[in-house]
Amino acid sequence: MEFSIKSGSPEKQRTGCVVVGVFEGRKLTAPAQDIDRAARGFLTEVLRRGDLEGKAGTTLLLQSVAGVPSDRVLLVGLGKEREQGESAYRKSIDTAVKALRATGTTEATFYLTGQALRKRDTAFKVEQAVLGIMEGMYRFDRMKSKPPETKRALKKVVLHVARRSDIATGEAAAARASAIAEGVTLARDLGNLPANICTPAHLASEAIELAKAFGLVCDILEEKELAKLGMGAFLAVARGSRQPPKLIVLEHRGARKKDDPPVVLVGKGVTFDTGGISLKPAPEMDEMKFDMCGAASVLGTMKAVALMKLPLNVVGIVPATENMPDGNAVKPGDVVTTMSGKTVEILNTDAEGRLILCDALTYAERYKPAAVVDIATLTGAMVIALGHVATGLFANSDPLARELLHAGDAAWDRAWHMPLWDDYQEGLKSNFADIPNIGTRAGGSITAACFLDRFAKAYPWAHLDIAGTAWKSGIDKGATGRPVALLANFLARRSA
Ligand code: BES
Ligand code: MN
Ligand code: ZN
């Protein structure tokens, strides 16, 4: 997709489709009024017929409007003028893209980006438009035997800004957002791939490809090396699988000072989570192919970081394995020794994410990191707590938590700060080992974070539980690519 920024008037655009907004109550926005004037009141007339009220989520496509040089005019309902905020804005973009997909146009000029939005600047509006358009145009057809018949796809998008002086800002924002969108797309592709293809070895080869394409440094640690490092918890999860585990390490060395302490991202890469011997029930178990979305977000973010050429050192670490039941699988009650030396009693083999992450968090210490952020589809309880809107954020450092919350707000990929108080640590007591791998069911996401916290004492650390936000269920089942936008924004701010 090619994005460009312009500030010209809508009635003069010679393009496949101009996209303008209409508020509820059939109120034309300023660019819609300009078109209406050029078309001698045609828009007003059409709206009077009652075909578009301006409600959010609705559109009306007009063809060959007399007096307007563009082939089409797409009117997009924005909802109530007084209720315009970030969500309404994103919804208007998403609605427009959906309508454009149904047409044969290959180009469009969006006037929605030029509109005033409370507390948000041109950069935000352009970034969200680029991310929304890329998200809306995304399709995952790789597994279909024949590509589905589709209309010609959108190729060129012009985003309108209010003033000529906004063009440079708009262009920079579009470039940044395109890089982030590429990262999001990679994360979605990896998430959507079935687990018989997206194995630990597949994730490793994707990392190697990324390294080759973008000059990153990649290292894949095999089972033998993991054993030598003493990663007893990670290897316990991998025991039941025929697929060998991999520890993927990917480095972007972008800092001006070579040995600047890096930011380390650690992503849960369980390519399929059956629960192991603590087997999960059958319904929706297919969705456990998404249990590597943390890993996918790390690879996606590394791609975005490389495309943005951020002057920052970033390390991505992905412990990748399946979690399977087997004659050789780890059993409830088994005690394993982690790389840190701490012993863990595995009371439930379905609490495997924390077992692979704890060893990866210990491994991260060797980088003397400025900060470590892990990203994981860790607990079903997270979905109960925050639904599918916010990612759960836990941290042992308030400044780091604030940075991530802020990045999430700026990228409109929001997180919510959850408590990690000592009071919650009390649930983690084992009769037989240093700690059990499960705590109380109450506050399950918090006790899971408490477990990880025990292994993250050497650096400022944050944990993003993306169980509710990494993918959608139901008819638009599929990976979302979250939280690549949050992470890319966080790293971009760190490097500024
Ligand atoms: N991958 C799951 C978490 C999950 C479940 C995410 C459903 C999204 C939807 C994780 O490995 C898991 O199984 N967690 C258990 C932990 C429990 C055994 C303490 C859970 O949440 O039930
Ligand atoms: Mn599990
Ligand atoms: Zn899992």
XYZ file of C-alpha atoms and ligand atoms in Angstrom:
520
model
C 0.000 0.000 0.000
C 1.228 3.428 -0.939
C 0.322 6.285 1.385
C 0.757 9.981 0.665
C -0.311 13.192 2.386
C -2.096 16.139 0.763
C -3.929 19.246 1.816
C -5.991 20.093 -1.304
C -9.781 20.503 -1.453
C -12.001 17.431 -2.005
C -14.097 18.718 -4.893
C -10.909 19.031 -6.967
C -9.492 15.518 -6.391
C -9.314 13.325 -9.445
C -9.209 9.904 -7.805
C -11.064 6.568 -7.577
C -12.923 7.592 -4.451
C -13.072 10.530 -2.060
C -14.029 9.593 1.483
C -15.828 12.217 3.563
C -17.713 12.137 6.860
C -21.317 12.875 7.820
C -22.338 13.381 11.445
C -25.522 11.940 12.866
C -28.511 14.089 11.992
C -27.300 14.234 8.345
C -24.818 16.969 9.173
C -22.136 17.273 6.492
C -18.533 17.762 7.612
C -16.644 20.642 5.968
C -15.137 18.537 3.116
C -18.551 16.959 2.473
C -19.978 20.488 2.234
C -17.299 21.405 -0.335
C -18.317 18.430 -2.467
C -21.974 19.240 -1.985
C -21.372 22.779 -3.252
C -19.465 21.537 -6.322
C -22.283 19.056 -6.984
C -24.909 21.792 -6.627
C -26.508 20.371 -3.484
C -26.657 16.767 -4.669
C -25.374 15.350 -1.337
C -27.950 17.303 0.634
C -30.619 16.027 -1.706
C -29.536 12.400 -1.338
C -29.411 12.664 2.442
C -32.871 14.193 2.470
C -34.107 10.982 0.830
C -33.114 9.266 4.065
C -30.420 6.864 2.814
C -27.811 7.915 5.378
C -28.494 9.307 8.828
C -24.832 9.594 9.767
C -24.866 6.835 12.386
C -21.455 5.331 13.174
C -20.723 2.198 11.162
C -22.872 3.172 8.132
C -21.827 4.322 4.652
C -23.306 5.427 1.359
C -21.434 5.111 -1.928
C -22.216 7.602 -4.704
C -20.997 7.025 -8.268
C -20.086 9.664 -10.858
C -21.392 12.674 -8.989
C -21.878 15.514 -11.494
C -19.491 18.422 -10.887
C -17.010 16.214 -8.968
C -14.027 14.815 -10.896
C -13.572 11.686 -8.714
C -15.227 8.434 -9.827
C -16.890 7.872 -6.482
C -17.782 9.673 -3.281
C -18.006 7.562 -0.139
C -20.023 9.120 2.662
C -19.146 7.698 6.066
C -21.420 8.025 9.091
C -19.437 9.366 12.051
C -22.048 9.232 14.808
C -22.897 12.180 17.054
C -20.664 15.218 16.554
C -20.401 15.709 20.320
C -19.238 12.135 20.849
C -16.252 12.229 18.502
C -13.249 10.669 20.195
C -10.512 8.180 19.385
C -12.837 5.167 19.241
C -15.321 6.929 16.952
C -12.449 8.060 14.751
C -10.966 4.561 14.419
C -14.428 3.177 13.764
C -14.983 5.663 10.930
C -11.721 4.578 9.279
C -12.536 0.881 9.721
C -16.044 1.396 8.328
C -14.705 3.267 5.294
C -12.165 0.530 4.504
C -14.822 -2.155 4.710
C -16.965 -0.226 2.220
C -13.992 0.440 -0.077
C -13.155 -3.272 -0.152
C -16.558 -3.920 -1.673
C -15.811 -1.546 -4.576
C -13.362 -1.981 -7.431
C -11.394 1.156 -6.648
C -7.610 0.945 -6.358
C -7.199 4.461 -4.991
C -8.891 6.586 -2.368
C -8.479 9.964 -0.725
C -9.491 10.090 2.938
C -10.763 13.398 4.293
C -11.473 11.867 7.708
C -7.837 12.476 8.693
C -8.188 16.239 8.246
C -10.964 16.530 10.772
C -10.424 17.995 14.249
C -10.160 15.382 16.991
C -10.127 16.388 20.644
C -6.677 16.160 22.287
C -5.164 14.455 19.215
C -2.814 15.852 16.606
C -2.201 15.189 12.925
C 0.370 12.485 13.674
C -2.144 10.472 15.705
C -4.861 10.755 13.071
C -2.542 9.766 10.223
C -1.017 6.872 12.178
C -4.403 5.480 13.116
C -5.617 5.820 9.534
C -2.626 3.894 8.195
C -2.950 1.179 10.862
C -6.726 0.967 10.359
C -6.486 0.757 6.581
C -3.772 -1.907 6.704
C -5.768 -3.835 9.290
C -8.939 -3.630 7.233
C -7.253 -4.697 3.986
C -5.575 -7.692 5.631
C -6.563 -11.168 4.449
C -5.189 -14.545 5.395
C -5.788 -16.820 2.381
C -2.550 -18.746 2.450
C -4.209 -21.979 3.493
C -6.963 -21.902 0.839
C -6.353 -24.148 -2.166
C -7.560 -21.421 -4.542
C -7.262 -17.725 -3.823
C -10.817 -16.490 -3.188
C -12.217 -14.295 -5.948
C -11.665 -10.770 -4.823
C -12.180 -7.318 -6.167
C -9.172 -5.294 -7.213
C -7.531 -4.155 -3.999
C -6.798 -0.649 -2.794
C -3.255 0.374 -3.758
C -2.894 4.120 -3.354
C -4.260 6.035 -0.423
C -4.053 9.784 0.033
C -4.608 11.092 3.548
C -5.789 14.645 3.824
C -4.393 17.053 6.403
C -5.948 20.377 7.376
C -3.024 22.683 6.565
C -0.083 22.696 4.165
C 2.149 23.054 7.218
C 0.910 19.651 8.477
C 2.213 17.774 5.450
C 5.705 17.060 6.764
C 4.328 15.814 10.115
C 1.793 13.714 8.242
C 4.429 12.161 6.012
C 6.641 11.221 8.954
C 3.651 9.718 10.767
C 2.607 7.715 7.695
C 6.115 6.307 7.285
C 6.307 5.333 10.956
C 2.855 3.772 10.900
C 3.597 1.824 7.694
C 6.602 0.259 9.408
C 4.486 -0.599 12.445
C 1.721 -1.980 10.216
C 4.236 -4.314 8.565
C 5.149 -5.594 12.003
C 1.472 -6.028 12.871
C 0.900 -7.954 9.631
C 3.796 -10.305 10.344
C 2.452 -10.947 13.854
C -1.029 -11.648 12.465
C 0.291 -14.006 9.778
C 2.315 -16.022 12.294
C -0.628 -16.133 14.698
C -3.074 -17.273 12.037
C -0.842 -20.027 10.664
C -2.003 -23.432 11.886
C 0.133 -25.168 14.486
C 1.072 -27.997 12.113
C 2.962 -25.389 10.077
C 3.840 -22.801 12.699
C 6.073 -25.037 14.815
C 8.986 -23.871 16.983
C 11.250 -24.634 13.993
C 9.063 -22.450 11.772
C 9.297 -19.515 14.194
C 13.066 -19.990 14.234
C 13.287 -19.916 10.444
C 11.125 -16.761 10.371
C 13.582 -15.121 12.772
C 16.501 -16.159 10.563
C 14.726 -14.674 7.524
C 14.109 -11.411 9.395
C 17.756 -11.264 10.379
C 18.870 -11.777 6.772
C 16.448 -9.210 5.372
C 17.149 -6.480 7.925
C 20.680 -7.025 9.162
C 19.669 -8.299 12.581
C 21.743 -10.765 14.573
C 20.023 -14.108 15.111
C 20.912 -17.043 17.312
C 18.859 -20.233 17.690
C 19.588 -22.320 20.786
C 18.784 -26.025 20.461
C 17.641 -28.479 23.113
C 21.201 -29.540 24.023
C 22.273 -25.952 24.685
C 19.106 -25.327 26.701
C 19.975 -28.334 28.837
C 23.511 -27.048 29.298
C 22.097 -23.688 30.441
C 19.955 -25.541 32.982
C 16.588 -24.481 31.590
C 14.755 -27.253 33.423
C 11.369 -25.506 33.398
C 11.381 -24.734 29.668
C 12.543 -28.269 28.851
C 9.889 -29.800 31.124
C 7.174 -28.240 28.951
C 8.881 -29.413 25.756
C 9.257 -33.055 26.931
C 5.853 -34.177 25.692
C 6.304 -32.863 22.161
C 7.804 -34.453 19.046
C 8.742 -30.943 17.913
C 12.126 -29.893 19.314
C 12.018 -26.657 21.340
C 13.965 -23.596 20.214
C 15.171 -20.542 22.060
C 15.178 -17.795 19.465
C 17.328 -14.712 20.039
C 17.116 -11.768 17.665
C 19.105 -8.564 18.123
C 18.719 -5.117 16.594
C 21.928 -3.224 17.302
C 20.820 0.296 16.472
C 22.220 2.386 19.339
C 24.861 4.992 18.550
C 26.842 3.646 21.489
C 27.414 -0.004 20.681
C 27.157 -1.328 24.219
C 24.149 0.694 25.343
C 22.029 -1.548 27.594
C 19.275 -3.000 25.407
C 15.552 -3.275 25.910
C 14.757 -6.993 25.939
C 11.402 -8.303 24.695
C 10.479 -11.847 25.726
C 7.571 -13.518 23.902
C 5.697 -16.681 24.891
C 5.993 -19.038 21.946
C 3.766 -22.017 22.751
C 2.903 -23.019 19.190
C 0.094 -25.227 20.498
C -1.196 -25.531 24.042
C -3.192 -28.709 24.671
C -2.674 -28.228 28.402
C -0.396 -31.283 28.467
C -1.353 -34.032 30.952
C -3.664 -31.435 32.566
C -5.487 -31.629 29.232
C -7.774 -28.805 28.154
C -11.423 -29.502 27.238
C -12.197 -29.855 23.507
C -14.318 -26.751 22.788
C -12.286 -23.963 21.188
C -9.042 -25.851 21.684
C -8.119 -24.894 18.093
C -7.611 -21.360 19.403
C -4.591 -22.566 21.338
C -2.635 -22.247 18.082
C -2.677 -18.556 19.058
C -0.670 -19.331 22.196
C 2.454 -18.095 20.390
C 1.051 -14.605 19.790
C 3.476 -13.147 22.328
C 6.326 -14.572 20.257
C 4.694 -13.285 17.068
C 4.437 -9.796 18.580
C 8.145 -9.869 19.416
C 9.093 -10.850 15.849
C 6.652 -8.272 14.452
C 8.061 -5.559 16.698
C 11.633 -6.463 15.716
C 10.603 -6.022 12.072
C 9.004 -2.631 12.790
C 12.046 -1.518 14.797
C 14.357 -2.514 11.939
C 12.183 -0.743 9.345
C 12.139 2.396 11.505
C 15.914 2.044 12.015
C 15.477 3.004 15.656
C 18.743 4.171 17.252
C 18.331 1.728 20.126
C 19.551 -1.725 21.065
C 16.674 -4.193 21.198
C 16.858 -7.919 21.897
C 13.963 -10.288 21.205
C 13.918 -13.613 23.053
C 11.390 -16.299 22.195
C 11.173 -19.631 24.013
C 9.237 -21.764 21.513
C 7.675 -25.173 22.156
C 4.470 -27.162 22.006
C 2.652 -28.246 25.165
C 1.510 -31.831 24.552
C 0.384 -34.883 26.536
C 2.644 -37.887 25.977
C 4.213 -40.867 27.707
C 7.260 -38.699 28.137
C 5.373 -35.560 29.175
C 5.903 -33.760 32.459
C 3.313 -34.777 35.092
C 1.450 -32.890 37.801
C 3.595 -33.025 40.918
C 6.897 -33.227 39.059
C 9.578 -30.923 40.432
C 12.024 -29.229 38.070
C 15.019 -26.958 38.553
C 14.922 -23.670 36.664
C 17.912 -21.888 35.173
C 17.829 -19.535 38.170
C 18.393 -22.497 40.505
C 14.923 -22.196 42.053
C 12.887 -25.411 42.042
C 9.290 -25.463 40.813
C 6.559 -27.967 41.602
C 4.458 -28.318 38.447
C 0.983 -28.737 39.924
C -0.764 -28.064 36.628
C 0.924 -28.713 33.291
C -1.462 -26.244 31.643
C 0.292 -23.392 33.464
C 3.176 -23.855 30.992
C 3.640 -20.267 29.798
C 5.250 -19.142 33.040
C 7.522 -22.211 32.967
C 9.061 -21.323 29.616
C 9.117 -17.606 30.405
C 10.891 -17.946 33.760
C 13.935 -19.497 32.109
C 13.882 -16.922 29.317
C 13.734 -14.147 31.932
C 16.809 -15.590 33.641
C 18.562 -15.873 30.276
C 17.795 -12.164 29.665
C 20.034 -11.211 32.613
C 23.146 -11.713 30.489
C 22.237 -8.622 28.445
C 22.271 -6.374 31.542
C 19.071 -4.902 30.122
C 17.787 -1.366 30.606
C 14.340 -2.972 30.774
C 12.664 -6.295 30.053
C 9.102 -6.612 28.775
C 7.506 -10.020 28.379
C 4.442 -10.545 26.231
C 2.292 -13.618 26.759
C -1.128 -15.169 26.257
C -0.703 -16.233 29.855
C -4.055 -16.620 31.592
C -7.705 -17.208 30.742
C -8.446 -15.092 33.823
C -7.109 -12.051 31.964
C -10.016 -12.322 29.525
C -12.426 -12.373 32.467
C -10.777 -9.318 34.045
C -10.353 -6.978 31.071
C -12.249 -8.597 28.200
C -10.914 -8.033 24.713
C -10.196 -4.314 24.975
C -7.185 -3.744 27.218
C -4.019 -5.760 27.646
C -3.118 -6.472 31.285
C 0.052 -4.698 32.402
C 2.071 -5.786 35.434
C 5.422 -4.300 36.415
C 8.027 -4.200 39.161
C 8.849 -0.617 38.149
C 6.289 2.193 38.159
C 8.214 4.404 35.705
C 8.371 1.509 33.208
C 4.658 0.818 33.718
C 3.874 4.475 33.033
C 5.954 4.444 29.849
C 4.125 1.398 28.531
C 0.688 2.732 29.492
C 1.516 5.968 27.741
C 2.764 4.169 24.624
C -0.410 2.096 24.560
C -2.541 5.228 24.744
C -0.520 6.996 22.041
C -0.725 3.957 19.742
C -4.360 3.322 20.672
C -3.346 -0.218 21.608
C -4.229 0.201 25.221
C -3.083 -1.551 28.380
C -4.402 -1.355 31.932
C -2.211 -1.375 35.028
C -2.881 -4.382 37.276
C -1.595 -4.743 40.863
C 1.440 -6.814 41.731
C 1.308 -6.261 45.474
C 3.138 -8.516 47.936
C -0.250 -9.560 49.326
C -0.813 -11.598 46.164
C 2.500 -13.453 46.522
C 1.150 -15.414 49.484
C -0.720 -17.802 47.197
C 2.562 -19.184 45.825
C 3.561 -21.818 48.407
C 4.702 -25.370 47.693
C 5.139 -28.224 50.190
C 7.765 -29.890 48.031
C 9.672 -27.266 46.028
C 10.603 -23.576 46.267
C 7.430 -22.525 44.473
C 4.428 -24.123 42.739
C 3.595 -23.157 39.161
C 0.040 -22.205 40.089
C -1.360 -19.940 42.789
C -4.914 -19.256 43.836
C -7.626 -19.342 41.168
C -8.872 -15.997 42.447
C -6.839 -13.287 40.742
C -5.278 -15.926 38.484
C -3.641 -13.386 36.178
C -2.033 -11.664 39.130
C -0.683 -14.847 40.719
C 0.744 -15.819 37.310
C 2.481 -12.431 37.136
C 3.715 -12.949 40.710
C 5.364 -16.193 39.595
C 7.216 -14.385 36.798
C 8.156 -11.566 39.163
C 10.245 -14.038 41.182
C 12.503 -14.454 38.145
C 12.717 -10.796 37.158
C 14.633 -9.294 40.065
C 17.720 -8.177 38.127
C 16.172 -5.396 36.027
C 13.124 -3.165 35.572
C 10.500 -5.559 34.226
C 6.983 -5.461 32.859
C 4.631 -8.230 31.816
C 1.862 -7.838 29.236
C -0.858 -10.498 29.470
C -2.424 -10.454 25.996
C -4.764 -13.452 26.463
C -7.772 -11.208 25.736
C -6.287 -9.000 23.034
C -4.016 -11.137 20.825
C -6.801 -12.711 18.804
C -10.523 -12.568 18.108
C -12.921 -15.509 18.347
C -16.216 -15.962 16.512
C -16.854 -15.018 12.913
C -13.787 -12.826 12.460
C -11.597 -15.339 14.241
C -7.979 -14.354 13.785
C -4.868 -12.792 15.250
C -4.970 -9.028 15.897
C -1.231 -8.300 15.871
C -1.534 -6.654 19.280
C 0.507 -5.354 21.045
C 3.011 -4.608 18.245
C 1.799 -1.004 17.979
C 2.176 -0.472 21.735
C 5.681 -1.977 21.784
C 6.886 -0.147 18.669
C 5.612 3.127 20.106
C 7.304 2.410 23.445
C 10.630 1.694 21.738
C 10.350 4.703 19.421
C 9.823 6.979 22.440
C 12.769 5.377 24.247
C 15.064 6.065 21.309
C 13.932 9.676 20.804
N -2.525 -20.289 27.094
C -3.285 -20.441 28.278
C -4.032 -19.168 28.636
C -5.249 -18.871 27.822
C -6.383 -19.645 27.908
C -5.271 -17.755 27.029
C -7.507 -19.326 27.186
C -6.396 -17.414 26.314
C -7.509 -18.201 26.382
C -2.373 -20.791 29.444
O -1.270 -21.568 29.139
C -3.206 -21.554 30.411
O -3.613 -22.623 30.076
N -3.437 -20.981 31.577
C -4.237 -21.594 32.578
C -3.547 -21.419 33.896
C -4.148 -22.219 35.016
C -3.901 -23.699 34.794
C -3.526 -21.783 36.320
C -5.590 -20.895 32.579
O -5.646 -19.682 32.382
O -6.585 -21.597 32.750
Mn -1.757 -23.648 29.188
Zn -0.602 -21.466 27.189
